[in-house]
Short mmCIF file of C-alpha atoms and ligand atoms in Angstrom, two decimals:
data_model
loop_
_atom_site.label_atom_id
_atom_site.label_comp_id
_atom_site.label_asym_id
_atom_site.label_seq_id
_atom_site.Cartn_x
_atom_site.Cartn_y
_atom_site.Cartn_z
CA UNK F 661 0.00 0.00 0.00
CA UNK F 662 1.69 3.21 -1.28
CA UNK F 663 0.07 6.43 0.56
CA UNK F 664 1.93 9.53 -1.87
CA UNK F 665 2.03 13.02 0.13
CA UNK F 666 2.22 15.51 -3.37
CA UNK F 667 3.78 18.89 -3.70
CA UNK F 668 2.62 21.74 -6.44
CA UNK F 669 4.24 24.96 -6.54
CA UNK F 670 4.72 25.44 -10.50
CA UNK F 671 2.88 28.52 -10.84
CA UNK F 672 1.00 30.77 -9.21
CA UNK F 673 -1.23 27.87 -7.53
CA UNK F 674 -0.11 26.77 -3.90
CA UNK F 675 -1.05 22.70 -3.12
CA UNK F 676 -0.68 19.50 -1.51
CA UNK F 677 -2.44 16.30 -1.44
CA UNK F 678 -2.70 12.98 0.24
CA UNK F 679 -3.49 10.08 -2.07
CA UNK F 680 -3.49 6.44 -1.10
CA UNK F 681 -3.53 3.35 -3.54
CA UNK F 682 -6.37 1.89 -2.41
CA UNK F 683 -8.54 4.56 -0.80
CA UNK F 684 -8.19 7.38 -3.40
CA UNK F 685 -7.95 11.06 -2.28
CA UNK F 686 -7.88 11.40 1.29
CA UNK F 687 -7.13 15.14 1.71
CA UNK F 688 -5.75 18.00 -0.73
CA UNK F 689 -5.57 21.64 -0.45
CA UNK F 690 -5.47 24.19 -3.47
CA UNK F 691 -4.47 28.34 -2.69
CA UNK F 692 -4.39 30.17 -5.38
CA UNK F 693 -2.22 33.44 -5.35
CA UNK F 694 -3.96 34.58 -8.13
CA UNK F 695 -5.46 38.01 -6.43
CA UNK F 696 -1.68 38.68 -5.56
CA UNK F 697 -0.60 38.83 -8.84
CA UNK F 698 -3.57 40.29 -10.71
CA UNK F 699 -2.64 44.12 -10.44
CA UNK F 700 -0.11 43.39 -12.41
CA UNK F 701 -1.56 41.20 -15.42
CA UNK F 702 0.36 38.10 -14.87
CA UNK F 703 2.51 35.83 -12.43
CA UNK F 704 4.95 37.73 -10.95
CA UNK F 705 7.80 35.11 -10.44
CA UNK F 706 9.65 36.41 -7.52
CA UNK F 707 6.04 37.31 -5.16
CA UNK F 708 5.13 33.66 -7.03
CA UNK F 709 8.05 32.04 -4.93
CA UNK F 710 7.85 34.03 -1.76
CA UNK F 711 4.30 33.04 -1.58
CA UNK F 712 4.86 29.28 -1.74
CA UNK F 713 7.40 29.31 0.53
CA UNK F 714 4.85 30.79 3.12
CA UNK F 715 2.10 28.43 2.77
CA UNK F 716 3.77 25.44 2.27
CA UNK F 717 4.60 23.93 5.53
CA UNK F 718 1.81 24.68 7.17
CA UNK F 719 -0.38 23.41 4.61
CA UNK F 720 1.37 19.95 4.24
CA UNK F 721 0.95 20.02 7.90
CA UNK F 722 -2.70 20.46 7.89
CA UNK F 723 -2.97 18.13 5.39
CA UNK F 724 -1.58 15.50 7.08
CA UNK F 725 -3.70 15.81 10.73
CA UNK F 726 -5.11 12.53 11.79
CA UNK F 727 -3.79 10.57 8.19
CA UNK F 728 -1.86 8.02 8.02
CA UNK F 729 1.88 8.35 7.35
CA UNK F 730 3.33 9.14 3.77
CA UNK F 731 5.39 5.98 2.20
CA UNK F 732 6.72 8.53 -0.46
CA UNK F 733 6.41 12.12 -1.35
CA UNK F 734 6.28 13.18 -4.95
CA UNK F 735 6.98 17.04 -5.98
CA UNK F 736 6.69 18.97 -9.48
CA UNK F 737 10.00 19.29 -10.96
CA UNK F 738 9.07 20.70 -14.32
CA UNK F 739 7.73 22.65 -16.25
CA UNK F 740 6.94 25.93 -14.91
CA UNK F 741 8.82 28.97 -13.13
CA UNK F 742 11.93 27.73 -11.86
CA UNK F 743 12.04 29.62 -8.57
CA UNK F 744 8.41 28.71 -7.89
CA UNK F 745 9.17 25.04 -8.95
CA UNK F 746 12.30 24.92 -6.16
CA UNK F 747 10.32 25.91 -3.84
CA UNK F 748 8.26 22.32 -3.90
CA UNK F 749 11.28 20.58 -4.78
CA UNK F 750 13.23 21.92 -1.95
CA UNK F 751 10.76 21.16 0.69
CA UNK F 752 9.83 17.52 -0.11
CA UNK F 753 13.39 16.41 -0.55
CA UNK F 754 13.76 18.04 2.78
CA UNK F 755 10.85 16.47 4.52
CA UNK F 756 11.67 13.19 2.77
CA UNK F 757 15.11 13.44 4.11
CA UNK F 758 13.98 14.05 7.67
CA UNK F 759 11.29 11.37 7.18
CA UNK F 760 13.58 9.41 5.54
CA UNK F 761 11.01 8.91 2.30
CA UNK F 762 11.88 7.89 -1.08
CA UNK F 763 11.22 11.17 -3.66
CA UNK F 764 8.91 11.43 -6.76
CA UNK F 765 9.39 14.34 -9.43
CA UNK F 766 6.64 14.59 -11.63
CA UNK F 767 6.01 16.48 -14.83
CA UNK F 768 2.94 18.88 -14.67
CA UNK F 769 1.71 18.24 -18.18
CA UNK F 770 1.72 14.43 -17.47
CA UNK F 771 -0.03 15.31 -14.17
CA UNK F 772 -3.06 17.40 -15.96
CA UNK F 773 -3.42 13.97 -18.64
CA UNK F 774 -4.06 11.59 -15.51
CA UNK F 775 -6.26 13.91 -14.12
CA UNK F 776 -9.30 12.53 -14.80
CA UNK F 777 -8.20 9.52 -13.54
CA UNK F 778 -9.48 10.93 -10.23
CA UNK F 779 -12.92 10.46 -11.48
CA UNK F 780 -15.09 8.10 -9.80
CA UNK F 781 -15.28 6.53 -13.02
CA UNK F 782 -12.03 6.83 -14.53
CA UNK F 783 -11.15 6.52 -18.37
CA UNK F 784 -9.16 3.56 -19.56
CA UNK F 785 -6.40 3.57 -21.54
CA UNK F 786 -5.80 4.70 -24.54
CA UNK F 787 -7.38 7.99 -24.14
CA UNK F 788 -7.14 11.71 -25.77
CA UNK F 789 -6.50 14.58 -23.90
CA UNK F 790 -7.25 17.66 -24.79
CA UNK F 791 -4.98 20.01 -22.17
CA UNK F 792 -5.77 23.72 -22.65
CA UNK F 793 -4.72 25.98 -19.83
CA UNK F 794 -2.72 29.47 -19.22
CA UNK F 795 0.58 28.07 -20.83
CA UNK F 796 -0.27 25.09 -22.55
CA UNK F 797 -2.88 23.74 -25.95
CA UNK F 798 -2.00 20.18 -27.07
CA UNK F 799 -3.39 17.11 -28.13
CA UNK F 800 -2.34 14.13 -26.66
CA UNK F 801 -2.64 10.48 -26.60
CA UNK F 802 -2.44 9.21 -23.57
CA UNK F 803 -1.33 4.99 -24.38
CA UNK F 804 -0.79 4.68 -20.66
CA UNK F 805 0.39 5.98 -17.26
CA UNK F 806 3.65 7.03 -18.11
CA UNK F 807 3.26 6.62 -22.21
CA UNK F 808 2.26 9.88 -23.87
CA UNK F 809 2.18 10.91 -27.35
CA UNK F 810 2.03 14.76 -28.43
CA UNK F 811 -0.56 15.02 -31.95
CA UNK F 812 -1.30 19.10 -31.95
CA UNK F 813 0.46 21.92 -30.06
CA UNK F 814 -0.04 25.70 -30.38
CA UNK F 815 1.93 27.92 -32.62
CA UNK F 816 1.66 30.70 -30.28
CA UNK F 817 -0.74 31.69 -27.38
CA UNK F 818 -1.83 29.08 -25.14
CA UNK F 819 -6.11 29.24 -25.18
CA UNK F 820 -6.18 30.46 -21.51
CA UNK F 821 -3.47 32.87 -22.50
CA UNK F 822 -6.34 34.07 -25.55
CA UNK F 823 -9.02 34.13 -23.12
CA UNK F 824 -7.07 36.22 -20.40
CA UNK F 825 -5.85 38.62 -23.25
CA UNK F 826 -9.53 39.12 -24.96
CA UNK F 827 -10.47 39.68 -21.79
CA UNK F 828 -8.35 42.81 -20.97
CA UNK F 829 -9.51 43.80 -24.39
CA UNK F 830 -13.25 43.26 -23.43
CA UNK F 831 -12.22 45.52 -20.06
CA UNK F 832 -12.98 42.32 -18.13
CA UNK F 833 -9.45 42.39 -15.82
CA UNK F 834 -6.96 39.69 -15.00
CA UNK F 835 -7.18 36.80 -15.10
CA UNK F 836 -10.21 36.57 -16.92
CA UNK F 837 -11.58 33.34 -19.20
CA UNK F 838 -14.72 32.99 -16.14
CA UNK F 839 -15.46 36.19 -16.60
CA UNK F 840 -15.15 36.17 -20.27
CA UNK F 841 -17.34 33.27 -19.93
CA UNK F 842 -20.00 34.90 -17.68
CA UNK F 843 -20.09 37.97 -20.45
CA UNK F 844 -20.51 35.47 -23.63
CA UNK F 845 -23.62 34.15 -22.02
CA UNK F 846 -25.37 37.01 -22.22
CA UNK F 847 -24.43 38.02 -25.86
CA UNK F 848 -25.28 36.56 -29.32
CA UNK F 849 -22.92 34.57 -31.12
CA UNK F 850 -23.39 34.98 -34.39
CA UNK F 851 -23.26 38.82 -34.24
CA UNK F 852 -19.79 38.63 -35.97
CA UNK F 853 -18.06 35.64 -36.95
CA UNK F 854 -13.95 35.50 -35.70
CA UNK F 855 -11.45 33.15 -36.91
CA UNK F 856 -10.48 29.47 -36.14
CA UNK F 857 -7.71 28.55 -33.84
CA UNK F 858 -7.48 25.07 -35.71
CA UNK F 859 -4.41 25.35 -37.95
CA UNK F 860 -2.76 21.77 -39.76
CA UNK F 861 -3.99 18.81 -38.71
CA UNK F 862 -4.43 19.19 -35.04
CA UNK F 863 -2.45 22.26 -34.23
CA UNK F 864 -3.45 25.76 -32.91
CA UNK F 865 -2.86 29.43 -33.52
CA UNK F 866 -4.72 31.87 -31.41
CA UNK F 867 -2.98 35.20 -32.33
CA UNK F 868 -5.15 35.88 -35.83
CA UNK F 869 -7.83 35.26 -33.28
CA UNK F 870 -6.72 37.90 -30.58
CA UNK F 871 -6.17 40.15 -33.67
CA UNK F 872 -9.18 39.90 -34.33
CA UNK F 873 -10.66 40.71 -31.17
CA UNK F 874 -8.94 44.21 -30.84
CA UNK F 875 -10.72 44.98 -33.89
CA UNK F 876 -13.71 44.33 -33.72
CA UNK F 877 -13.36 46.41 -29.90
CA UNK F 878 -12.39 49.57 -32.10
CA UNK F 879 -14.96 48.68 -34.73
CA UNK F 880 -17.43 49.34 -31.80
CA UNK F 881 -19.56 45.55 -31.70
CA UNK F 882 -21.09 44.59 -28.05
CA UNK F 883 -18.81 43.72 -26.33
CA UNK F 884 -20.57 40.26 -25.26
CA UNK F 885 -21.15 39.40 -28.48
CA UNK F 886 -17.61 39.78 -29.24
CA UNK F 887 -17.43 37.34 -26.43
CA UNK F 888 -19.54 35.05 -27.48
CA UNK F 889 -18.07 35.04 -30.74
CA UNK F 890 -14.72 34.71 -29.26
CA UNK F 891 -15.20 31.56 -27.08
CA UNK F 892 -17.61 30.38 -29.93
CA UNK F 893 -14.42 30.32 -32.08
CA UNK F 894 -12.27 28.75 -29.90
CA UNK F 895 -14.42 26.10 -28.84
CA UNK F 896 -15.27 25.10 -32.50
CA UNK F 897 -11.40 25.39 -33.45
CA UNK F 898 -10.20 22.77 -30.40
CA UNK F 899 -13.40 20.47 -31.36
CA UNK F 900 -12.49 20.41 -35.07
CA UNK F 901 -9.12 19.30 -33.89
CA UNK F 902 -10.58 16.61 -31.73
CA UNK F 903 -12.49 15.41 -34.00
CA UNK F 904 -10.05 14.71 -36.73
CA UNK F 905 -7.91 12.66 -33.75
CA UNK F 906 -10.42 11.08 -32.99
CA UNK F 907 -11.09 9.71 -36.10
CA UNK F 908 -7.18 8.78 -36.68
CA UNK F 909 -6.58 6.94 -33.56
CA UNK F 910 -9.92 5.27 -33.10
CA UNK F 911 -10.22 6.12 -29.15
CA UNK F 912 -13.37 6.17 -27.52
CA UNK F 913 -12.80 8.61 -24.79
CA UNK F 914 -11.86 12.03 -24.97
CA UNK F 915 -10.72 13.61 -21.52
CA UNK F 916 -10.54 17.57 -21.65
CA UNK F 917 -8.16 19.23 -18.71
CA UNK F 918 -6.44 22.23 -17.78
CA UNK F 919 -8.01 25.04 -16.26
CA UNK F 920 -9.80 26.17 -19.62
CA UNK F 921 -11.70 22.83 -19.54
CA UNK F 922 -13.91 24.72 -16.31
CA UNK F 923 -15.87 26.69 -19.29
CA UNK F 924 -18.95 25.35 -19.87
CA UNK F 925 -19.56 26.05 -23.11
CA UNK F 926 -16.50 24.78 -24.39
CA UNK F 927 -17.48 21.59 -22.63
CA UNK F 928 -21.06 21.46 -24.72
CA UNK F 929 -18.98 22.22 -28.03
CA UNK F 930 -16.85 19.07 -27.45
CA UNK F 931 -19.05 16.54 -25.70
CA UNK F 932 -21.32 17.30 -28.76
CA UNK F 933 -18.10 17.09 -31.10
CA UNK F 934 -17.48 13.24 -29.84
CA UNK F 935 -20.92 12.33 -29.28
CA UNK F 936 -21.03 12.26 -32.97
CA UNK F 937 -18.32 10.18 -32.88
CA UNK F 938 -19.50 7.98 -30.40
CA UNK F 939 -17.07 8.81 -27.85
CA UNK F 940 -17.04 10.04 -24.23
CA UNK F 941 -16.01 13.67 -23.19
CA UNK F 942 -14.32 13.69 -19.69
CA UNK F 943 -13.44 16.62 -17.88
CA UNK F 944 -12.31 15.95 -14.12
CA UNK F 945 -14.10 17.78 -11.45
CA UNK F 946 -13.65 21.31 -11.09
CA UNK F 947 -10.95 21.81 -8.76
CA UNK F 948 -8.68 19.67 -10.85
CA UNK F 949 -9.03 20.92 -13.87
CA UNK F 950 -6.41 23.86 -12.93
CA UNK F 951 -3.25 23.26 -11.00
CA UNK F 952 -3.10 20.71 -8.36
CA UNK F 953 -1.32 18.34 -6.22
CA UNK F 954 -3.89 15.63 -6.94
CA UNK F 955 -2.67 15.35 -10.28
CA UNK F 956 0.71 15.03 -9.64
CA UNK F 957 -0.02 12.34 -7.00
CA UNK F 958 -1.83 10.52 -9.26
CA UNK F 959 0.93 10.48 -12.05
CA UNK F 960 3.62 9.85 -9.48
CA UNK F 961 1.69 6.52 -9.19
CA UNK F 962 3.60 5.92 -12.38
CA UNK F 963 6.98 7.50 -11.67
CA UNK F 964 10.07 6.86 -10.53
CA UNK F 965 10.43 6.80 -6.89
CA UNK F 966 14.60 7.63 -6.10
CA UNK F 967 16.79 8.54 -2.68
CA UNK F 968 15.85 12.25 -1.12
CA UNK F 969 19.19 14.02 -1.63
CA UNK F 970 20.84 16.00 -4.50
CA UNK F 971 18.31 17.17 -6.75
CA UNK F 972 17.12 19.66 -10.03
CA UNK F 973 13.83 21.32 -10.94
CA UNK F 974 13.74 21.23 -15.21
CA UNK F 975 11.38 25.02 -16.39
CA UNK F 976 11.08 22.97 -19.63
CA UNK F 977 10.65 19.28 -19.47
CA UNK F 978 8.29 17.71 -22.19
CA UNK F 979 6.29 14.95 -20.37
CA UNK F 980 7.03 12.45 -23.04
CA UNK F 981 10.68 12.09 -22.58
CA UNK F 982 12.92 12.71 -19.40
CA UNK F 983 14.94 14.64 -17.99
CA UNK F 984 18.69 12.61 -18.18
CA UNK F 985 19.11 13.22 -14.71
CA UNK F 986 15.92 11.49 -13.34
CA UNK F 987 16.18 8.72 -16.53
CA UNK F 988 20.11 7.79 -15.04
CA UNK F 989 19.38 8.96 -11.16
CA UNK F 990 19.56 6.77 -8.67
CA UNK F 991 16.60 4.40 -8.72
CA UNK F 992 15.12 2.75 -5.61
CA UNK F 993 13.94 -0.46 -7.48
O1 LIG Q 1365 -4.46 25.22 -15.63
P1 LIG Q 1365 -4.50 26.63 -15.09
O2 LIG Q 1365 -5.14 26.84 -13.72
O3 LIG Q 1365 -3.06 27.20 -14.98
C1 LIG Q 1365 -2.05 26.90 -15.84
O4 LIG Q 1365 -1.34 25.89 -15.61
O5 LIG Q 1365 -1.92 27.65 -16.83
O6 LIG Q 1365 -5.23 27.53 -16.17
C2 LIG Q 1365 -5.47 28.89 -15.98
C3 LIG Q 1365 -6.17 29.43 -17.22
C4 LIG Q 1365 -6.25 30.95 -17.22
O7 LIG Q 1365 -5.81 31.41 -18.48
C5 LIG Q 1365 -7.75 31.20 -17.03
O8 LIG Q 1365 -8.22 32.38 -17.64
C6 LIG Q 1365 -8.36 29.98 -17.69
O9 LIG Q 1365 -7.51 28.92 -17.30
N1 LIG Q 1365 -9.73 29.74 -17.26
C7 LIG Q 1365 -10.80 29.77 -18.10
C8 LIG Q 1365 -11.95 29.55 -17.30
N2 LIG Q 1365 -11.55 29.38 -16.01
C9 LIG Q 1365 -10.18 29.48 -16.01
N3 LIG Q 1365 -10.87 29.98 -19.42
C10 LIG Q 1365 -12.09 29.93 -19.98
N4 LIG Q 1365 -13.23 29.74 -19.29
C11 LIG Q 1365 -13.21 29.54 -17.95
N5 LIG Q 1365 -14.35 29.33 -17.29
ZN1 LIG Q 1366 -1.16 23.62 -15.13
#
């Protein structure tokens, strides 16, 4: 019986949770800083770091009131803000060293594709994953716990990163793809018509889009229509996309994750997209469709586990391949 205490500090979201093999979830917290950093548009790195370094302890700590013991602690180690990311990294190798623990870095991406394996009802392998959040928009196939394959990425903007920038456009604030959201609902969709993120076969370009946006601000439309027609074309874009994949790979279930699978509408678009198809859309529950440490426990259940000690955080680390120092570091089994 494996019981895996897991760190997040990638970003701007502060969290730890406590997953065991047999029982599932047993306790997780989630703070997001993002209030701290909104003044000033984006993630401030530095504030990012400080921030973690705050909460952390006394959040593993409440975490772990009346649970049983950790038998291994996994951590983050890439991608994301390197500062931010040593901050997790530092403080489970330390707390495995101290508890004398065996260490688990996991990569974020691969953490947001086994996701919805926290459902009740989890998918089975193969599965696609569509993972659209604030940095990342890629297809995936996910063969297996730790087997990944990448089909589409973006050219440019990430579709959290289009939502968040329409949004200042649209006056809405930062961050702001729910309030973007909350605006389309109330506008009309077919006021104007804006272009297609879906570029290739499955890969993504949101700056025409974004472009496109500005202009039709100065040209003076509603501003929830431009909404609507916004997230209209960006949820028909990422379902054309799926729906090509799907019909290339043959899968039957289709998980959506990130923190841009929370909008609604884009959830419609795509559970209509594979219904067609006659596949399942899966998006996990709310709180785990942005940055977590559920996640990352869950994937760790297919890592590596290796000695606390000397370690590295990797800012860039593609979940499908690994980093040479975890692939030749010094393996417990
Ligand atoms: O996964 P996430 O929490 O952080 C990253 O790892 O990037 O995703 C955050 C992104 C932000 O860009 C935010 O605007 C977007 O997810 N987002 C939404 C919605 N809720 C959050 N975008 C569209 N509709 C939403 N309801
Ligand atoms: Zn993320």
């Amino acid at each position: 019986m494996a019981v895996i205490l897991a760190i997040e500090t990638s970003c701007d979201e502060t969290a730890c949770a406590l997953l065991d093999s047999e029982r599932g979830l047993l306790a997780e917290q989630i703070y997001s800083q993002w209030r701290r950093h909104a003044a000033y548009g984006g993630v401030v790195p530095e504030m990012a770091s400080r921030d973690h370094l705050a909460r952390l302890l006394p959040m593993v700590d409440a975490i772990l009131k009346e649970q049983p013991r950790p038998t291994a602690i996994a951590y983050t180690a890439g991608p994301g803000l390197a500062g931010a990311l040593l901050t997790g990294a530092a403080t489970a190798q330390a707390l495995a060293l101290a508890w004398r623990l065996p260490v688990i870095a996991v990569n974020h991406l691969a953490g947001h594709l086994l996701s919805p394996l926290l459902l009740a009802t989890p998918p089975i392998f193969p599965y696609l994953a569509l993972l659209v959040s604030g940095g990342h928009t890629q297809l995936w196939l996910v063969e297996g716990g730790a087997q990944y394959r990448c089909l589409g990425d973006t050219l440019d903007d990430a579709a959290g990163e289009a939502f968040d920038k329409s949004a200042v456009l649209l006056g809405l604030g930062y961050p702001g793809g729910a309030r973007l959201e909350r605006l389309a609902a109330t506008g009309d969709e077919s006021a104007l018509t804006l272009p297609s993120p879906a570029q290739n076969r499955y890969d993504f370009s949101f700056s025409g889009l974004k472009t496109a946006v500005r202009r039709a601000v100065d040209k003076g439309y509603q501003k929830a229509d431009i909404a609507a027609a916004f997230q209209r074309a960006v949820a028909h874009g990422l379902a054309r996309q799926v729906r090509q994949a799907v019909a290339d790979c043959g899968v039957t279930q289709v998980a959506v994750v990130g923190g841009v699978a929370q909008n609604k509408y884009l959830y419609q678009v795509l559970a209509a997209a594979c219904a067609e198809q006659q596949a399942a859309c899966i998006a996990p529950h709310k709180r785990h469709c942005g940055d977590n440490a559920a996640m990352i426990a869950v994937a760790a259940r297919y890592g590596e586990p290796t000695a606390a000690g000397g370690f590295d955080v990797y800012p860039r680390w593609n979940p499908d391949t690994l980093p040479d120092a975890i692939a030749d570091g010094n393996k417990l089994k």
